[in-house]
PDB file of C-alpha atoms in Angstrom:
ATOM      1  CA  GLY A 100       1.190 -12.363  -8.780  1.00  0.00           C
ATOM      2  CA  GLU A 101       0.154  -8.752  -8.401  1.00  0.00           C
ATOM      3  CA  ASP A 102       2.758  -6.007  -8.670  1.00  0.00           C
ATOM      4  CA  VAL A 103       2.594  -2.341  -7.711  1.00  0.00           C
ATOM      5  CA  GLU A 104       5.251   0.151  -8.775  1.00  0.00           C
ATOM      6  CA  GLN A 105       6.008   3.720  -7.751  1.00  0.00           C
ATOM      7  CA  SER A 106       8.775   6.188  -8.314  1.00  0.00           C
ATOM      8  CA  LEU A 107      11.011   6.517  -5.263  1.00  0.00           C
ATOM      9  CA  PHE A 108      11.403  10.277  -4.830  1.00  0.00           C
ATOM     10  CA  LEU A 109       9.504  13.511  -5.510  1.00  0.00           C
ATOM     11  CA  SER A 110      10.410  17.064  -4.491  1.00  0.00           C
ATOM     12  CA  VAL A 111       8.063  20.037  -4.738  1.00  0.00           C
ATOM     13  CA  ARG A 112       7.992  23.619  -3.499  1.00  0.00           C
ATOM     14  CA  GLU A 113       5.599  24.576  -0.719  1.00  0.00           C
ATOM     15  CA  GLY A 114       2.315  25.765  -2.209  1.00  0.00           C
ATOM     16  CA  ASP A 115       2.738  23.816  -5.458  1.00  0.00           C
ATOM     17  CA  SER A 116       0.774  20.697  -6.354  1.00  0.00           C
ATOM     18  CA  SER A 117       2.320  17.249  -5.911  1.00  0.00           C
ATOM     19  CA  VAL A 118       1.468  14.322  -8.156  1.00  0.00           C
ATOM     20  CA  ILE A 119       2.510  10.860  -7.025  1.00  0.00           C
ATOM     21  CA  ASN A 120       2.127   8.090  -9.575  1.00  0.00           C
ATOM     22  CA  CYS A 121       1.565   4.348  -9.257  1.00  0.00           C
ATOM     23  CA  THR A 122       1.032   1.469 -11.687  1.00  0.00           C
ATOM     24  CA  TYR A 123      -0.475  -1.913 -10.886  1.00  0.00           C
ATOM     25  CA  THR A 124      -0.917  -5.193 -12.717  1.00  0.00           C
ATOM     26  CA  ASP A 125      -4.029  -6.877 -11.284  1.00  0.00           C
ATOM     27  CA  SER A 126      -6.635  -6.926 -14.033  1.00  0.00           C
ATOM     28  CA  SER A 127      -9.543  -8.106 -11.846  1.00  0.00           C
ATOM     29  CA  SER A 128     -11.791  -5.859  -9.819  1.00  0.00           C
ATOM     30  CA  THR A 129      -9.724  -4.335  -7.076  1.00  0.00           C
ATOM     31  CA  TYR A 130      -9.520  -1.612  -4.488  1.00  0.00           C
ATOM     32  CA  LEU A 131      -6.644   0.841  -4.651  1.00  0.00           C
ATOM     33  CA  TYR A 132      -5.377   2.721  -1.612  1.00  0.00           C
ATOM     34  CA  TRP A 133      -3.056   5.557  -0.730  1.00  0.00           C
ATOM     35  CA  TYR A 134      -1.300   5.473   2.630  1.00  0.00           C
ATOM     36  CA  LYS A 135       0.976   8.085   4.219  1.00  0.00           C
ATOM     37  CA  GLN A 136       3.882   7.199   6.496  1.00  0.00           C
ATOM     38  CA  GLU A 137       5.602   9.915   8.506  1.00  0.00           C
ATOM     39  CA  PRO A 138       9.099   9.199   9.913  1.00  0.00           C
ATOM     40  CA  GLY A 139       9.107   6.469  12.534  1.00  0.00           C
ATOM     41  CA  ALA A 140       5.338   6.015  12.413  1.00  0.00           C
ATOM     42  CA  GLY A 141       2.831   3.528  11.096  1.00  0.00           C
ATOM     43  CA  LEU A 142       0.836   3.895   7.912  1.00  0.00           C
ATOM     44  CA  GLN A 143      -2.119   6.250   7.825  1.00  0.00           C
ATOM     45  CA  LEU A 144      -4.897   5.594   5.334  1.00  0.00           C
ATOM     46  CA  LEU A 145      -5.438   8.700   3.190  1.00  0.00           C
ATOM     47  CA  THR A 146      -7.993   7.594   0.645  1.00  0.00           C
ATOM     48  CA  TYR A 147      -9.083   4.707  -1.532  1.00  0.00           C
ATOM     49  CA  ILE A 148     -10.798   4.144  -4.870  1.00  0.00           C
ATOM     50  CA  PHE A 149     -12.549   1.190  -6.439  1.00  0.00           C
ATOM     51  CA  SER A 150     -11.369   0.175  -9.868  1.00  0.00           C
ATOM     52  CA  ASN A 151     -14.703   1.059 -11.527  1.00  0.00           C
ATOM     53  CA  MET A 152     -14.257   4.730 -10.577  1.00  0.00           C
ATOM     54  CA  ASP A 153     -12.280   7.353 -12.489  1.00  0.00           C
ATOM     55  CA  MET A 154     -11.746  10.002  -9.866  1.00  0.00           C
ATOM     56  CA  LYS A 155     -12.215  10.715  -6.218  1.00  0.00           C
ATOM     57  CA  GLN A 156     -11.656  14.029  -4.455  1.00  0.00           C
ATOM     58  CA  ASP A 157     -11.279  14.591  -0.740  1.00  0.00           C
ATOM     59  CA  GLN A 158     -10.309  18.127   0.291  1.00  0.00           C
ATOM     60  CA  ARG A 159      -6.732  18.683  -0.986  1.00  0.00           C
ATOM     61  CA  LEU A 160      -6.432  15.115  -2.270  1.00  0.00           C
ATOM     62  CA  THR A 161      -7.500  13.988  -5.733  1.00  0.00           C
ATOM     63  CA  VAL A 162      -7.150  10.397  -6.899  1.00  0.00           C
ATOM     64  CA  LEU A 163      -7.215   9.714 -10.638  1.00  0.00           C
ATOM     65  CA  LEU A 164      -7.499   6.226 -12.090  1.00  0.00           C
ATOM     66  CA  ASN A 165      -6.738   5.243 -15.676  1.00  0.00           C
ATOM     67  CA  LYS A 166      -8.089   1.700 -15.837  1.00  0.00           C
ATOM     68  CA  LYS A 167      -6.861   1.058 -19.363  1.00  0.00           C
ATOM     69  CA  ASP A 168      -3.256   1.785 -18.420  1.00  0.00           C
ATOM     70  CA  LYS A 169      -3.662   0.559 -14.808  1.00  0.00           C
ATOM     71  CA  HIS A 170      -2.275   3.884 -13.651  1.00  0.00           C
ATOM     72  CA  LEU A 171      -3.202   5.575 -10.385  1.00  0.00           C
ATOM     73  CA  SER A 172      -2.171   9.020  -9.223  1.00  0.00           C
ATOM     74  CA  LEU A 173      -2.500  11.038  -6.044  1.00  0.00           C
ATOM     75  CA  ARG A 174      -2.560  14.812  -6.414  1.00  0.00           C
ATOM     76  CA  ILE A 175      -1.992  16.956  -3.346  1.00  0.00           C
ATOM     77  CA  ALA A 176      -3.037  20.555  -3.880  1.00  0.00           C
ATOM     78  CA  ASP A 177      -1.249  23.423  -2.090  1.00  0.00           C
ATOM     79  CA  THR A 178       1.424  21.098  -0.724  1.00  0.00           C
ATOM     80  CA  GLN A 179       2.604  21.955   2.792  1.00  0.00           C
ATOM     81  CA  THR A 180       5.733  21.002   4.735  1.00  0.00           C
ATOM     82  CA  GLY A 181       3.577  18.670   6.837  1.00  0.00           C
ATOM     83  CA  ASP A 182       2.897  16.661   3.709  1.00  0.00           C
ATOM     84  CA  SER A 183       6.533  15.518   3.650  1.00  0.00           C
ATOM     85  CA  ALA A 184       6.346  11.750   4.127  1.00  0.00           C
ATOM     86  CA  ILE A 185       6.466   8.456   2.266  1.00  0.00           C
ATOM     87  CA  TYR A 186       3.337   7.708   0.271  1.00  0.00           C
ATOM     88  CA  PHE A 187       2.406   4.113  -0.468  1.00  0.00           C
ATOM     89  CA  CYS A 188       0.097   2.909  -3.174  1.00  0.00           C
ATOM     90  CA  ALA A 189      -1.556  -0.448  -2.461  1.00  0.00           C
ATOM     91  CA  GLU A 190      -4.057  -2.698  -4.177  1.00  0.00           C
ATOM     92  CA  SER A 191      -6.196  -5.568  -2.995  1.00  0.00           C
ATOM     93  CA  PRO A 192      -8.729  -7.887  -4.605  1.00  0.00           C
ATOM     94  CA  ALA A 193     -12.376  -7.019  -4.036  1.00  0.00           C
ATOM     95  CA  SER A 194     -13.347 -10.466  -2.780  1.00  0.00           C
ATOM     96  CA  GLY A 195     -11.998 -13.098  -0.434  1.00  0.00           C
ATOM     97  CA  SER A 196     -12.016 -13.600   3.307  1.00  0.00           C
ATOM     98  CA  ALA A 197      -8.608 -12.037   3.896  1.00  0.00           C
ATOM     99  CA  ARG A 198      -7.905  -9.432   1.308  1.00  0.00           C
ATOM    100  CA  GLN A 199      -4.200  -9.013   1.246  1.00  0.00           C
ATOM    101  CA  LEU A 200      -2.700  -5.709   0.269  1.00  0.00           C
ATOM    102  CA  THR A 201       0.119  -5.521  -2.235  1.00  0.00           C
ATOM    103  CA  PHE A 202       2.163  -2.392  -1.593  1.00  0.00           C
ATOM    104  CA  GLY A 203       4.369  -0.350  -3.824  1.00  0.00           C
ATOM    105  CA  SER A 204       7.828   0.550  -2.568  1.00  0.00           C
ATOM    106  CA  GLY A 205       6.701   4.016  -1.523  1.00  0.00           C
ATOM    107  CA  THR A 206       7.420   7.525  -2.840  1.00  0.00           C
ATOM    108  CA  GLN A 207       9.393   9.857  -0.586  1.00  0.00           C
ATOM    109  CA  LEU A 208       7.795  13.310  -0.940  1.00  0.00           C
ATOM    110  CA  THR A 209      10.003  16.229   0.124  1.00  0.00           C
ATOM    111  CA  VAL A 210       8.397  19.655   0.372  1.00  0.00           C
ATOM    112  CA  LEU A 211      10.878  22.506  -0.002  1.00  0.00           C
ATOM    113  CA  PRO A 212      10.221  25.927   1.594  1.00  0.00           C
TER     114      PRO A 212
ATOM    115  CA  SER B 161     -13.780   4.142  17.737  1.00  0.00           C
ATOM    116  CA  GLN B 162     -11.235   1.524  16.896  1.00  0.00           C
ATOM    117  CA  THR B 163      -7.621   1.740  18.005  1.00  0.00           C
ATOM    118  CA  ILE B 164      -4.651  -0.515  17.491  1.00  0.00           C
ATOM    119  CA  HIS B 165      -1.687  -0.783  19.829  1.00  0.00           C
ATOM    120  CA  GLN B 166       1.734  -2.310  19.394  1.00  0.00           C
ATOM    121  CA  TRP B 167       4.224  -3.099  22.127  1.00  0.00           C
ATOM    122  CA  PRO B 168       7.087  -2.446  22.545  1.00  0.00           C
ATOM    123  CA  ALA B 169       7.779   0.604  20.391  1.00  0.00           C
ATOM    124  CA  THR B 170      11.493  -0.147  20.106  1.00  0.00           C
ATOM    125  CA  LEU B 171      13.502  -3.255  20.870  1.00  0.00           C
ATOM    126  CA  VAL B 172      17.203  -4.120  20.702  1.00  0.00           C
ATOM    127  CA  GLN B 173      17.929  -7.835  20.940  1.00  0.00           C
ATOM    128  CA  PRO B 174      21.042  -9.992  20.513  1.00  0.00           C
ATOM    129  CA  VAL B 175      21.256 -12.614  17.803  1.00  0.00           C
ATOM    130  CA  GLY B 176      19.852 -15.926  18.988  1.00  0.00           C
ATOM    131  CA  SER B 177      17.530 -14.434  21.586  1.00  0.00           C
ATOM    132  CA  PRO B 178      13.744 -14.982  21.553  1.00  0.00           C
ATOM    133  CA  LEU B 179      11.207 -12.413  20.420  1.00  0.00           C
ATOM    134  CA  SER B 180       7.628 -11.560  21.295  1.00  0.00           C
ATOM    135  CA  LEU B 181       5.839  -8.578  19.773  1.00  0.00           C
ATOM    136  CA  GLU B 182       2.287  -7.849  20.736  1.00  0.00           C
ATOM    137  CA  CYS B 183      -0.528  -6.212  18.845  1.00  0.00           C
ATOM    138  CA  THR B 184      -3.962  -5.500  20.329  1.00  0.00           C
ATOM    139  CA  VAL B 185      -7.054  -3.963  18.793  1.00  0.00           C
ATOM    140  CA  GLU B 186      -9.868  -2.176  20.593  1.00  0.00           C
ATOM    141  CA  GLY B 187     -13.329  -1.214  19.474  1.00  0.00           C
ATOM    142  CA  THR B 188     -14.013  -3.986  16.981  1.00  0.00           C
ATOM    143  CA  SER B 189     -14.680  -7.701  17.018  1.00  0.00           C
ATOM    144  CA  ASN B 190     -13.443 -10.535  14.819  1.00  0.00           C
ATOM    145  CA  PRO B 191     -11.127  -8.382  12.714  1.00  0.00           C
ATOM    146  CA  ASN B 192      -8.701  -9.768  10.170  1.00  0.00           C
ATOM    147  CA  LEU B 193      -5.222  -9.163  11.576  1.00  0.00           C
ATOM    148  CA  TYR B 194      -1.929  -8.790   9.734  1.00  0.00           C
ATOM    149  CA  TRP B 195       1.795  -8.629  10.489  1.00  0.00           C
ATOM    150  CA  TYR B 196       4.060  -6.796   8.037  1.00  0.00           C
ATOM    151  CA  ARG B 197       7.787  -6.140   8.046  1.00  0.00           C
ATOM    152  CA  GLN B 198       9.236  -2.994   6.551  1.00  0.00           C
ATOM    153  CA  ALA B 199      12.945  -3.266   5.874  1.00  0.00           C
ATOM    154  CA  ALA B 200      15.292  -0.328   5.331  1.00  0.00           C
ATOM    155  CA  GLY B 201      14.369  -0.264   1.663  1.00  0.00           C
ATOM    156  CA  ARG B 202      10.840   0.863   2.610  1.00  0.00           C
ATOM    157  CA  GLY B 203       8.781  -1.885   0.969  1.00  0.00           C
ATOM    158  CA  LEU B 204       6.249  -3.715   3.115  1.00  0.00           C
ATOM    159  CA  GLN B 205       6.316  -7.483   3.226  1.00  0.00           C
ATOM    160  CA  LEU B 206       3.286  -9.389   4.485  1.00  0.00           C
ATOM    161  CA  LEU B 207       4.410 -11.992   7.036  1.00  0.00           C
ATOM    162  CA  PHE B 208       1.222 -13.440   8.536  1.00  0.00           C
ATOM    163  CA  TYR B 209      -2.506 -12.877   8.521  1.00  0.00           C
ATOM    164  CA  SER B 210      -5.326 -14.235  10.634  1.00  0.00           C
ATOM    165  CA  VAL B 211      -9.063 -14.398   9.988  1.00  0.00           C
ATOM    166  CA  GLY B 212      -9.942 -15.704  13.466  1.00  0.00           C
ATOM    167  CA  ILE B 213      -8.702 -17.058  16.788  1.00  0.00           C
ATOM    168  CA  GLY B 214      -6.093 -19.735  16.260  1.00  0.00           C
ATOM    169  CA  GLN B 215      -6.151 -19.280  12.465  1.00  0.00           C
ATOM    170  CA  ILE B 216      -2.804 -18.175  11.096  1.00  0.00           C
ATOM    171  CA  SER B 217      -1.628 -18.068   7.502  1.00  0.00           C
ATOM    172  CA  SER B 218       2.035 -17.594   6.707  1.00  0.00           C
ATOM    173  CA  GLU B 219       3.101 -15.774   3.576  1.00  0.00           C
ATOM    174  CA  VAL B 220       6.854 -16.136   3.794  1.00  0.00           C
ATOM    175  CA  PRO B 221       8.812 -19.091   5.220  1.00  0.00           C
ATOM    176  CA  GLN B 222      11.147 -17.845   7.949  1.00  0.00           C
ATOM    177  CA  ASN B 223      12.095 -18.264  11.583  1.00  0.00           C
ATOM    178  CA  LEU B 224       9.157 -16.163  12.760  1.00  0.00           C
ATOM    179  CA  SER B 225       5.769 -17.404  13.920  1.00  0.00           C
ATOM    180  CA  ALA B 226       2.474 -15.787  14.821  1.00  0.00           C
ATOM    181  CA  SER B 227      -0.329 -16.639  17.192  1.00  0.00           C
ATOM    182  CA  ARG B 228      -3.783 -15.287  17.905  1.00  0.00           C
ATOM    183  CA  PRO B 229      -4.742 -16.403  21.399  1.00  0.00           C
ATOM    184  CA  GLN B 230      -7.648 -13.960  21.664  1.00  0.00           C
ATOM    185  CA  ASP B 231      -9.937 -12.279  19.153  1.00  0.00           C
ATOM    186  CA  ARG B 232      -8.160  -8.939  19.311  1.00  0.00           C
ATOM    187  CA  GLN B 233      -4.618 -10.015  20.118  1.00  0.00           C
ATOM    188  CA  PHE B 234      -1.974 -10.927  17.574  1.00  0.00           C
ATOM    189  CA  ILE B 235       1.533 -11.962  18.616  1.00  0.00           C
ATOM    190  CA  LEU B 236       4.681 -12.249  16.528  1.00  0.00           C
ATOM    191  CA  SER B 237       7.376 -14.536  17.929  1.00  0.00           C
ATOM    192  CA  SER B 238      10.735 -16.060  17.253  1.00  0.00           C
ATOM    193  CA  LYS B 239      12.712 -18.656  19.175  1.00  0.00           C
ATOM    194  CA  LYS B 240      16.083 -17.431  17.865  1.00  0.00           C
ATOM    195  CA  LEU B 241      16.512 -14.060  16.191  1.00  0.00           C
ATOM    196  CA  LEU B 242      18.710 -13.550  13.146  1.00  0.00           C
ATOM    197  CA  LEU B 243      20.449 -10.336  12.074  1.00  0.00           C
ATOM    198  CA  SER B 244      18.158 -10.271   9.057  1.00  0.00           C
ATOM    199  CA  ASP B 245      15.117 -10.018  11.355  1.00  0.00           C
ATOM    200  CA  SER B 246      15.917  -6.359  12.013  1.00  0.00           C
ATOM    201  CA  GLY B 247      13.256  -4.031  10.687  1.00  0.00           C
ATOM    202  CA  PHE B 248      10.077  -2.147  11.396  1.00  0.00           C
ATOM    203  CA  TYR B 249       7.176  -4.460  12.234  1.00  0.00           C
ATOM    204  CA  LEU B 250       3.690  -3.238  11.549  1.00  0.00           C
ATOM    205  CA  CYS B 251       0.451  -4.777  12.713  1.00  0.00           C
ATOM    206  CA  ALA B 252      -2.790  -4.002  10.923  1.00  0.00           C
ATOM    207  CA  TRP B 253      -6.451  -4.815  11.415  1.00  0.00           C
ATOM    208  CA  ALA B 254      -9.045  -4.859   8.696  1.00  0.00           C
ATOM    209  CA  GLY B 255     -12.651  -3.850   8.886  1.00  0.00           C
ATOM    210  CA  THR B 256     -15.358  -4.229   6.250  1.00  0.00           C
ATOM    211  CA  SER B 257     -17.599  -1.367   5.248  1.00  0.00           C
ATOM    212  CA  GLY B 258     -19.975  -1.522   2.272  1.00  0.00           C
ATOM    213  CA  GLY B 259     -18.182  -4.557   0.888  1.00  0.00           C
ATOM    214  CA  ARG B 260     -14.825  -2.841   1.054  1.00  0.00           C
ATOM    215  CA  GLU B 261     -12.156  -4.062   3.433  1.00  0.00           C
ATOM    216  CA  THR B 262      -9.642  -1.495   4.599  1.00  0.00           C
ATOM    217  CA  GLN B 263      -6.522  -2.111   6.648  1.00  0.00           C
ATOM    218  CA  TYR B 264      -5.584   0.206   9.493  1.00  0.00           C
ATOM    219  CA  PHE B 265      -2.068   0.157  10.857  1.00  0.00           C
ATOM    220  CA  GLY B 266      -0.578   0.356  14.306  1.00  0.00           C
ATOM    221  CA  PRO B 267       2.359   2.621  15.205  1.00  0.00           C
ATOM    222  CA  GLY B 268       4.909  -0.145  14.616  1.00  0.00           C
ATOM    223  CA  THR B 269       7.752  -1.775  16.542  1.00  0.00           C
ATOM    224  CA  ARG B 270      11.315  -1.044  15.535  1.00  0.00           C
ATOM    225  CA  LEU B 271      13.494  -4.120  16.069  1.00  0.00           C
ATOM    226  CA  LEU B 272      17.269  -4.043  15.928  1.00  0.00           C
ATOM    227  CA  VAL B 273      19.090  -7.368  16.156  1.00  0.00           C
ATOM    228  CA  LEU B 274      22.793  -7.069  17.020  1.00  0.00           C
TER     229      LEU B 274
END
């Protein structure tokens, strides 16, 4: 089945850029998502990208996709303390009546003052 | 706009007691609905999903069950809770836009079984 992997922890200084990495295994057309989870809360959708795209930018967020290596990254520019959270990468197939998400284990981002 | 609610927010239950967690969605019709469990290790495990009223698919065999009595209501139940049922339960609904289906999550229910 599909598998999504992420590193568990990342620490950055406030104002620096953060880069959170993810690898996936599904070779068919797929959507890839980034979710943010703050302590004790549900998951908030940040952004998504379709597997035929290379890059997507949304304000401070930039998603880069390397289809050959099945590698996805989320770059957060000018990281702030409010960005401290767990970030989940997820993928789903592009077709089907109930498109199930496969999540990575999440990356805990800590922003240091 | 669409909103998703989960109730209760926190629950402490003894082993062997029953469970009923509720999830309701507003502002959309005929959504796909999902129940996930997030254990202490942070990964999300899909438990059940539903594409319509009365239609439930189970991903993982366990002592939990799900029901969808109304279009925008999804209920997670157990007749007898186990210690291993402790965790953070997340409900999600999915909408389709431009051929892309995206899941949106509720605030979650934290369950502690003692």
